Short mmCIF file of C-alpha atoms in Angstrom, two decimals:
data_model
loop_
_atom_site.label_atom_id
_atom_site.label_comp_id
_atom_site.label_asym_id
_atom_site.label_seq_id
_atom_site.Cartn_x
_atom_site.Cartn_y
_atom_site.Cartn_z
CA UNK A 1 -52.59 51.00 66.06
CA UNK A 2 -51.75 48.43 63.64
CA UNK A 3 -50.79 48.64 60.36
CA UNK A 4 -50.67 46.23 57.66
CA UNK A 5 -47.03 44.77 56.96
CA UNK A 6 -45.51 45.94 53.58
CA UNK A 7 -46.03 43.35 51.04
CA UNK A 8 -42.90 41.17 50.68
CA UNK A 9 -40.48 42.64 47.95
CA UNK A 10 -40.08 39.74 44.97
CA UNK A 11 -36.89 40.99 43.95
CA UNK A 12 -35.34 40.61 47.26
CA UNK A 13 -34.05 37.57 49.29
CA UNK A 14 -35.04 36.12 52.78
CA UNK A 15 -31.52 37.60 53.78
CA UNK A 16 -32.37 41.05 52.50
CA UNK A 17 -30.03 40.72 49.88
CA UNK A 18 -31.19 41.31 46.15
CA UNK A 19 -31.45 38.63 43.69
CA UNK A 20 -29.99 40.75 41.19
CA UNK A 21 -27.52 41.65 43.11
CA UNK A 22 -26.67 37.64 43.94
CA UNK A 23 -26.26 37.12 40.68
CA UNK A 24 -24.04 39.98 40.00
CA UNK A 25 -22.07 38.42 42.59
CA UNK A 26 -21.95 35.66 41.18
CA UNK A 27 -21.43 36.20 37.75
CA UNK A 28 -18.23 38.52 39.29
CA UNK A 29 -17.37 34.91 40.90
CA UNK A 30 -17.22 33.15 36.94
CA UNK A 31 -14.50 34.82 35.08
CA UNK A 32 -11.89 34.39 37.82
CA UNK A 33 -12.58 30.12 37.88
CA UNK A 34 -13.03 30.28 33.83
CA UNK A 35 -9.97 32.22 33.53
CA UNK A 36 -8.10 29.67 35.34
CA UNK A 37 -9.81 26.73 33.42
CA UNK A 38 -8.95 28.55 29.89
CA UNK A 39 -5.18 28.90 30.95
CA UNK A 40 -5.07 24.93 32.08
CA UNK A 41 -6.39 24.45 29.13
CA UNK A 42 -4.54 26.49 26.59
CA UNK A 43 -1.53 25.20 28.55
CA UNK A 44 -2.80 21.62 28.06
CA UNK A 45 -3.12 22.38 24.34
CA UNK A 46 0.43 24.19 24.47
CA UNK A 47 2.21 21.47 25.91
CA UNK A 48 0.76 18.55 24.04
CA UNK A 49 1.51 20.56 20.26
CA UNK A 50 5.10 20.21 22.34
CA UNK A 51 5.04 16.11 22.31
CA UNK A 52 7.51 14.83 19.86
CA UNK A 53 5.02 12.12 17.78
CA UNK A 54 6.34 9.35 15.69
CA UNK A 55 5.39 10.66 12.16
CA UNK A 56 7.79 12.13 9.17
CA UNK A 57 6.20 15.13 7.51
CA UNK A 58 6.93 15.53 3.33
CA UNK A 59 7.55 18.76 1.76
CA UNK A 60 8.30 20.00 -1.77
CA UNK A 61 11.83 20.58 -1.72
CA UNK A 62 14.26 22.05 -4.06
CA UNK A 63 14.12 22.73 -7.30
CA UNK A 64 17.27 21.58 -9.64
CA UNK A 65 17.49 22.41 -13.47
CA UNK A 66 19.96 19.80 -14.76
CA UNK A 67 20.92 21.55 -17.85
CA UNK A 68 22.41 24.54 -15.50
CA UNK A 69 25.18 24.32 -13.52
CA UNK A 70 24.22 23.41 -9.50
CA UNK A 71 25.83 25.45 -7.03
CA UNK A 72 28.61 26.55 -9.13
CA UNK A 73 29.36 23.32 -10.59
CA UNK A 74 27.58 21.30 -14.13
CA UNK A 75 25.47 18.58 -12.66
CA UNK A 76 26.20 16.27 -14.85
CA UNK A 77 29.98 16.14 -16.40
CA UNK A 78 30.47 13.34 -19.46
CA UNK A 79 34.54 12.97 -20.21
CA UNK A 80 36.36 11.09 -22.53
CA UNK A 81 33.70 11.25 -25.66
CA UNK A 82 32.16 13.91 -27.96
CA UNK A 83 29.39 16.05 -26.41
CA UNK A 84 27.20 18.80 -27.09
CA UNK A 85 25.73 21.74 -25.45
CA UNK A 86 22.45 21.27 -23.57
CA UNK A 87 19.97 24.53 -22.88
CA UNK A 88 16.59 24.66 -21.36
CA UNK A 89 14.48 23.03 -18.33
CA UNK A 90 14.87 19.86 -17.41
CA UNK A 91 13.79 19.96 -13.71
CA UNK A 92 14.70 17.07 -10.98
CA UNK A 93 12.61 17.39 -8.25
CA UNK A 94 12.97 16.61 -4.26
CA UNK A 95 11.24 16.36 -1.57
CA UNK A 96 12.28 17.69 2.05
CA UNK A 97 11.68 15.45 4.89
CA UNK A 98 10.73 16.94 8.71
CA UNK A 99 11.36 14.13 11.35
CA UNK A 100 12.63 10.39 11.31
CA UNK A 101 15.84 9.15 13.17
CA UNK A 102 17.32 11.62 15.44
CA UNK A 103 15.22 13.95 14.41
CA UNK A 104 11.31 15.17 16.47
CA UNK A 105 8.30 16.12 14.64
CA UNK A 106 5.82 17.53 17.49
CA UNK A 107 2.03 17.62 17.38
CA UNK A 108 1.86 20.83 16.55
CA UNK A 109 3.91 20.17 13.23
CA UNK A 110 2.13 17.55 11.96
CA UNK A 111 -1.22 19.21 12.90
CA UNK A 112 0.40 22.08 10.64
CA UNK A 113 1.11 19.79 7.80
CA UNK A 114 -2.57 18.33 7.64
CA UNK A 115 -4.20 21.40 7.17
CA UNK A 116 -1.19 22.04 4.10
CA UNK A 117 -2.22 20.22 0.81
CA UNK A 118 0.99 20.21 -0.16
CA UNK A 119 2.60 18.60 3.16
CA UNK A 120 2.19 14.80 3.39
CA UNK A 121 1.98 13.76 7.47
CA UNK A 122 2.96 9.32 7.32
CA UNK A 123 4.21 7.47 9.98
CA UNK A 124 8.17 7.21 10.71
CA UNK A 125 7.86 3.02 10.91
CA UNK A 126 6.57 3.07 7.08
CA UNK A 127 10.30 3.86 6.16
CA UNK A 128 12.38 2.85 8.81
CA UNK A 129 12.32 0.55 11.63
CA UNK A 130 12.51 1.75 15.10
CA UNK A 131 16.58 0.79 15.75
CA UNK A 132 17.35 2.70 12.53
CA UNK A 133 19.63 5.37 13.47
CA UNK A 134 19.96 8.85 11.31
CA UNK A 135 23.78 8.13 10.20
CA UNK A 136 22.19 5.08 8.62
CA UNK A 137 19.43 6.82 6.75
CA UNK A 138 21.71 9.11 5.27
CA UNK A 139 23.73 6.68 3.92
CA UNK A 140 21.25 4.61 2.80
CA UNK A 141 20.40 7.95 0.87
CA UNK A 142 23.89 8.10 -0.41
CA UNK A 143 23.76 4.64 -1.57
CA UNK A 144 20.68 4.72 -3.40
CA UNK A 145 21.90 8.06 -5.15
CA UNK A 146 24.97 6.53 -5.89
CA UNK A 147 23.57 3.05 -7.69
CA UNK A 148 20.51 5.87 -9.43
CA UNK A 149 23.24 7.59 -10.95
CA UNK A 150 25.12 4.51 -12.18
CA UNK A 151 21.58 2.72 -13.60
CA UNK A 152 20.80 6.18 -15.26
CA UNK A 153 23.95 6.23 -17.00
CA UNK A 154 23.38 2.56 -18.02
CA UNK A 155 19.74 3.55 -19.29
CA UNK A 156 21.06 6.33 -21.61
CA UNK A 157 23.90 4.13 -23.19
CA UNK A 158 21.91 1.37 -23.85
CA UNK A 159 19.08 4.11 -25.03
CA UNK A 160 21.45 5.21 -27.75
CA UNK A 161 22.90 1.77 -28.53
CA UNK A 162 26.53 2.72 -26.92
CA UNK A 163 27.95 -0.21 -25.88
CA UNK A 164 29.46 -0.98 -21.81
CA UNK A 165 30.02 -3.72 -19.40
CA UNK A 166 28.29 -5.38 -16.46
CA UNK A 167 31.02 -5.89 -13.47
CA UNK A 168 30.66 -6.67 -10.22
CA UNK A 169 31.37 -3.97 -7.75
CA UNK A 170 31.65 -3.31 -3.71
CA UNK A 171 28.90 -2.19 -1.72
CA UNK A 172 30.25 -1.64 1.24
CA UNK A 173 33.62 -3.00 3.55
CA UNK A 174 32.59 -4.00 6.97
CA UNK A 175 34.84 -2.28 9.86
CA UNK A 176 37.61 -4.41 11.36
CA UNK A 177 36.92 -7.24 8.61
CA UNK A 178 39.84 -8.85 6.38
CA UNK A 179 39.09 -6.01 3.39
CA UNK A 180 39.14 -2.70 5.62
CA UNK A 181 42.01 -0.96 4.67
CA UNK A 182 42.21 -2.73 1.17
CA UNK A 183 39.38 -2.90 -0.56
CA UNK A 184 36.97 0.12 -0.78
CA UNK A 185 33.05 1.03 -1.57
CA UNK A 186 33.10 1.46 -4.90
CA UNK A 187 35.70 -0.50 -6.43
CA UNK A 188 35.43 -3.29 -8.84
CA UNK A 189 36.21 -6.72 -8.61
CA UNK A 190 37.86 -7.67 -11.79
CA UNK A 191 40.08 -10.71 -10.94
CA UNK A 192 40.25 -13.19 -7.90
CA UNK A 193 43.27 -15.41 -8.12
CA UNK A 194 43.93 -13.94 -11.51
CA UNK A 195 40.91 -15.43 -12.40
CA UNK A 196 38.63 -12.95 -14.62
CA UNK A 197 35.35 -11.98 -12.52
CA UNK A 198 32.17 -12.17 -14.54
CA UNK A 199 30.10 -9.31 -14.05
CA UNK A 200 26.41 -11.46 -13.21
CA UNK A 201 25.08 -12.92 -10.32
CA UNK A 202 27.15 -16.32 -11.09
CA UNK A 203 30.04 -14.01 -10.79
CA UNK A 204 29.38 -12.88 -7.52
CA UNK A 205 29.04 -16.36 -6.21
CA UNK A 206 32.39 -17.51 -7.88
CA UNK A 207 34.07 -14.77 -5.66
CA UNK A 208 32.48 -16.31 -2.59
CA UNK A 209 33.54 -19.69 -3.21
CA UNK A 210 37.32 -18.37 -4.01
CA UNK A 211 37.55 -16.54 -0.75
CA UNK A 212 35.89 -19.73 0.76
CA UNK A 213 37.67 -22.25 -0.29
CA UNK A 214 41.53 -20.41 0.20
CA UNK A 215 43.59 -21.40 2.22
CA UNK A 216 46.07 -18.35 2.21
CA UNK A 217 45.58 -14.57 1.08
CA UNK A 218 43.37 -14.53 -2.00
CA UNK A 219 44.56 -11.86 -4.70
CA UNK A 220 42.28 -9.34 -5.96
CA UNK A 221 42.37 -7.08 -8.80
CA UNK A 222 40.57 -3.95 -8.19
CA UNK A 223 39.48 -1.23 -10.36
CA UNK A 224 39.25 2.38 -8.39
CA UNK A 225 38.91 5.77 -9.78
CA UNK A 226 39.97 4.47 -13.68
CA UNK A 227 43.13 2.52 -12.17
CA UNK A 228 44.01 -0.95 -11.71
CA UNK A 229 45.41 -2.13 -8.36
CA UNK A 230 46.36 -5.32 -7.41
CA UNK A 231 45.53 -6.37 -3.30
CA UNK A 232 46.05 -9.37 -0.92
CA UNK A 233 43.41 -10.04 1.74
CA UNK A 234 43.69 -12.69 3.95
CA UNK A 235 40.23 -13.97 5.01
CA UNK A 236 38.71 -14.22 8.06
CA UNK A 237 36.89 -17.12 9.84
CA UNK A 238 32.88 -15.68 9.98
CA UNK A 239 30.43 -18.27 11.72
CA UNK A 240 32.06 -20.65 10.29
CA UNK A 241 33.02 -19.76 6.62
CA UNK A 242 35.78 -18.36 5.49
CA UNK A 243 35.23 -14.58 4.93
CA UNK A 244 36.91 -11.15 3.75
CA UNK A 245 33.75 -9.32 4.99
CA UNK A 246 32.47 -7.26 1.44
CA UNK A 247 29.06 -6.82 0.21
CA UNK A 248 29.20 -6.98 -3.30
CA UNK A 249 26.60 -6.02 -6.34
CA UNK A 250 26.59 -5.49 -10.24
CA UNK A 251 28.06 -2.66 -11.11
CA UNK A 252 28.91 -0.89 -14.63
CA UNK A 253 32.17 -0.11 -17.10
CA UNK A 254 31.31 2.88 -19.31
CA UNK A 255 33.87 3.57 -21.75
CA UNK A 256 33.78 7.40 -21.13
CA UNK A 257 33.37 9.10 -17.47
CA UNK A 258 30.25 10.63 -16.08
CA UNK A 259 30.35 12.32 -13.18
CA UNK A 260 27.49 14.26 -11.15
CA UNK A 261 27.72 16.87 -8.83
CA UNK A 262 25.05 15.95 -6.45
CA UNK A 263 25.83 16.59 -2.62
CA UNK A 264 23.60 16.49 -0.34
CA UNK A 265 20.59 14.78 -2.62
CA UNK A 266 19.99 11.57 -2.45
CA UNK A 267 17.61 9.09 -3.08
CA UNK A 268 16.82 7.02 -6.28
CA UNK A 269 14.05 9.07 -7.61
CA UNK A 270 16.14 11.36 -10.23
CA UNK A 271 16.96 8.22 -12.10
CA UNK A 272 14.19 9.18 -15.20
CA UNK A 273 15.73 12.79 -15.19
CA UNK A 274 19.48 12.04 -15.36
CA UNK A 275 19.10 9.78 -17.88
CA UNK A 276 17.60 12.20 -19.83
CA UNK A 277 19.90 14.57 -19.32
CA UNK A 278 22.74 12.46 -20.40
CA UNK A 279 20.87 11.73 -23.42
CA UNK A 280 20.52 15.49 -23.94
CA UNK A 281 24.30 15.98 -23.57
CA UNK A 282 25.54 13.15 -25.89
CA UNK A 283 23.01 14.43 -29.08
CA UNK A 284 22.95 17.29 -30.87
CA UNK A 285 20.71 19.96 -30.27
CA UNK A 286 18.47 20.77 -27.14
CA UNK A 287 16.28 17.82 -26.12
CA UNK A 288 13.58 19.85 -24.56
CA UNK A 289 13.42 22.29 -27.70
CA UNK A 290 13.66 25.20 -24.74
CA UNK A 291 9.66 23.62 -23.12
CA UNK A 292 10.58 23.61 -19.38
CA UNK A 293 9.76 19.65 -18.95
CA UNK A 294 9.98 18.32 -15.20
CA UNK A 295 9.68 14.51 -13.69
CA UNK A 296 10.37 11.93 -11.63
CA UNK A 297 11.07 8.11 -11.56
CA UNK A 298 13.65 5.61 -10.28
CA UNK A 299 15.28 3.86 -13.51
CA UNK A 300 17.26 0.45 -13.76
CA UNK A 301 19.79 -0.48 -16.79
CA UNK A 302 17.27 -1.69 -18.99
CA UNK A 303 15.15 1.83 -18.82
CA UNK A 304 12.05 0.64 -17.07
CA UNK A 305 10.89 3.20 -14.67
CA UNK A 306 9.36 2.74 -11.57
CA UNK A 307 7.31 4.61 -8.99
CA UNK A 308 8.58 6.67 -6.33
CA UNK A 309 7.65 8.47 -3.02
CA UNK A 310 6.33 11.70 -2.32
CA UNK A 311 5.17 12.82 -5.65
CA UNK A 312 2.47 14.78 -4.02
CA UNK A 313 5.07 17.19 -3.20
CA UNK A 314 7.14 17.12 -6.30
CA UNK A 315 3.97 18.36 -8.76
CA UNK A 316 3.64 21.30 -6.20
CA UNK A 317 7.45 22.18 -6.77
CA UNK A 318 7.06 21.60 -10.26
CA UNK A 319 4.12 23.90 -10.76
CA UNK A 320 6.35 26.74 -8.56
CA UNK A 321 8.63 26.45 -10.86
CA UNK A 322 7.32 26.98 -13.92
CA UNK A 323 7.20 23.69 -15.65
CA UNK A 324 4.95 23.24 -18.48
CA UNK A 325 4.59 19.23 -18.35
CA UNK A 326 5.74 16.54 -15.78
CA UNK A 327 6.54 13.24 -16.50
CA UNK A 328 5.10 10.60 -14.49
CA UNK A 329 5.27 6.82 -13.78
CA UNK A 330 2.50 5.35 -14.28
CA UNK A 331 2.17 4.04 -10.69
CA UNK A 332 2.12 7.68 -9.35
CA UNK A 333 -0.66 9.42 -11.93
CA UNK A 334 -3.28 9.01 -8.80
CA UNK A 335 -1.25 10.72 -6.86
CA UNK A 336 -0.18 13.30 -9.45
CA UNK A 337 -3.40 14.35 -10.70
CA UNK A 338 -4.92 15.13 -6.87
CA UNK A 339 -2.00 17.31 -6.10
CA UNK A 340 -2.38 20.39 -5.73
CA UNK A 341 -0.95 22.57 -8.82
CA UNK A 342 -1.71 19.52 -11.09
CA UNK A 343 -4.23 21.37 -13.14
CA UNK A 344 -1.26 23.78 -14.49
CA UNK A 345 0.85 21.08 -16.03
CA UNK A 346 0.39 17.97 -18.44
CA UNK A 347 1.09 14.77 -17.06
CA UNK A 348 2.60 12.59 -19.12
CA UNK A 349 2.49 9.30 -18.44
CA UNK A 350 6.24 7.58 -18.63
CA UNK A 351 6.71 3.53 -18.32
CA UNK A 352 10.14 3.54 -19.50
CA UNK A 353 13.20 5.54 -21.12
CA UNK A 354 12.71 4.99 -24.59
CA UNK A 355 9.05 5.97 -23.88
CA UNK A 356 10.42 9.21 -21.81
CA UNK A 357 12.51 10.48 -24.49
CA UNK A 358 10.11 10.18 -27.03
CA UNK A 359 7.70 12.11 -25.11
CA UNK A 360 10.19 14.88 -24.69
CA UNK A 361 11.50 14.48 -28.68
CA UNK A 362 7.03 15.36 -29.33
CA UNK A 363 7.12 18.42 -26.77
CA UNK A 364 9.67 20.20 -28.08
CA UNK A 365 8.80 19.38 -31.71
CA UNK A 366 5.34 20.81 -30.61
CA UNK A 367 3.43 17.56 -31.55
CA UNK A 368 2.20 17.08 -27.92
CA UNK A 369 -1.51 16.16 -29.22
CA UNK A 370 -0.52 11.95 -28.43
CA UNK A 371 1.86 11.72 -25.36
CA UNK A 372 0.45 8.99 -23.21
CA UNK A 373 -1.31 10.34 -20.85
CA UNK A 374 -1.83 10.02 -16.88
CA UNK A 375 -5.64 11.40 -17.12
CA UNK A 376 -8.61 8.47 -16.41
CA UNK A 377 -9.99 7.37 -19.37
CA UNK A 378 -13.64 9.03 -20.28
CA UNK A 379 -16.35 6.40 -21.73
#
């Protein structure tokens, strides 16, 4: 007897297997292979955040109040004249830099600092060239400090009409050259040969061609730390020309001592606020009228202020710290007004001492209504 075959079963598989069940088995195949292709990858992605990349990341850094004392210690010390007591807040601002010479940034850093508004991600070769080692940054730091410090004090003199001298001063000694040992960074050059030394460019070059032209020790007279000395250097032949193997640049007399307490800032960008602060310490009464006032700016002798670097970061210290206005150069009021915590403070607009002080003077005399002003213009 025959009998009619059952009718073929869709669900199930010339091998008798289901097809449900095939792809049970299969999908019990998947995680396994996926979980080994999300580790590679999330060890890809872990090891490449780990690659050091050539970049510096900026960040708002401290916070200084020059009219306070800074760790333990006035910032700002003027001997050797009449002074007054400063109060209020007259903030210099810095910014912290991640990376550059002897120092990594990885990936994952800079990564980190994009998604920050406050953290500015540029590459290392837009401030120092590749051979540029980190001993060399930092003194270059020092340096620049140093010569802010001296144009500030220049700025405020010749801001209130107190009178000082140009001289030419020492840069830097090169190791092993005739001057090592003699002559230090920092001195002045007053005589050479017993011949006064003019402080101006000519008077530089008049140096040159004594030490050039000798044919023996020349004789220096050197000012360092207030005192005269008087040295003997015996040139060196340098490629040729007769050498004692100083860099030399215009420097300043002041006839009263200002000192600043400053270690481990440096930079030329305080320039605007020391000179203010001087200012503030050589008038009577507060300067800020108690309105905590913050800025930035490199300065030169004759008050003009320039732009500076990372002021991105400095508005969002200033706006941490509870500063009411910030004075800008002019160069940097883009810059200012897009950064974050810009829309708490009034941006002044600064082009040059006299200009910067005035502003101040109108803040704390509450006449703010016409300080020059970093906002666009409206039509």
């Amino acid at each position: 007897m025959s009998s009619t075959p059952p009718a073929a079963d869709p669900s199930q598989s010339a091998d008798g297997v289901r097809q449900g069940e095939v792809r049970r088995t299969r999908r019990l195949r998947r995680p396994g292979a996926v979980g080994v292709s999300s580790f590679l990858l999330y060890a890809l992605v872990f090891a490449a955040a780990l690659i050091p990349v050539p970049y510096l990341l900026q960040m708002p850094g401290p916070v200084v109040n020059t009219l306070e004392p800074y760790e333990g210690r006035e910032l700002i010390t003027i001997s050797g004249t009449q002074t007054y007591e400063a109060e209020g807040q007259l903030d210099m601002l810095t910014v912290a830099v991640a990376g550059g010479p002897g120092r990594s940034v990885y990936a994952s850093n800079a990564l980190g600092s994009l998604v920050k508004g406050s953290e500015t991600v540029v590459p290392s070769e837009a401030f120092y060239p590749l051979e540029t080692t980190r001993e060399q940054v930092s003194d270059q730091n020092s340096a620049d400090m140093v010569s802010s410090q001296d144009e500030a004090t220049a700025a405020a003199l010749g801001e209130l009409g107190i009178d000082f001298s140009t001289v030419v001063g020492v840069s830097s000694v090169a190791p092993d050259s005739a001057a090592a040992g003699a002559v230090e960074p920092g001195d002045l050059l007053l005589k050479v040969d017993g011949t006064p030394v003019e402080g101006s460019p000519e008077g530089m070059a008049a140096v040159k061609d004594a030490v050039a032209s000798s044919d023996g020790p020349v004789a220096l007279t050197v000012q360092r730390d207030g005192e005269e000395h008087e040295v003997e250097v015996e040139p060196h032949d340098v490629d040729g020309t007769r050498a004692i193997g100083v860099v030399m640049g215009l420097g300043y007399s002041f006839p009263f001592d200002v000192e600043f307490a400053v270690e481990g800032i440096g930079g030329p960008s305080a320039g605007t606020i020391f000179a203010l602060t001087i200012i503030d310490k050589l008038t009577e009464g507060n300067l800020t009228g108690g309105v905590p006032i913050a800025g930035t700016g490199a300065i030169d002798a004759e008050g003009v202020i320039s732009p500076i670097g990372g002021a991105r970061q400095k508005v969002v210290a200033a706006a941490a710290a509870g500063a009411e206005y910030f004075l800008s150069p002019a160069d940097n009021c883009a810059e200012v007004l897009s950064a974050p915590g810009a829309e708490d403070l009034t941006v002044v607009r600064v082009d040059d001492l006299h200009e910067a002080r005035a502003a101040v003077e109108d803040i704390a005399a509450d006449e703010d209504g016409a300080l020059p002003s970093c906002a666009p213009a409206h039509s």
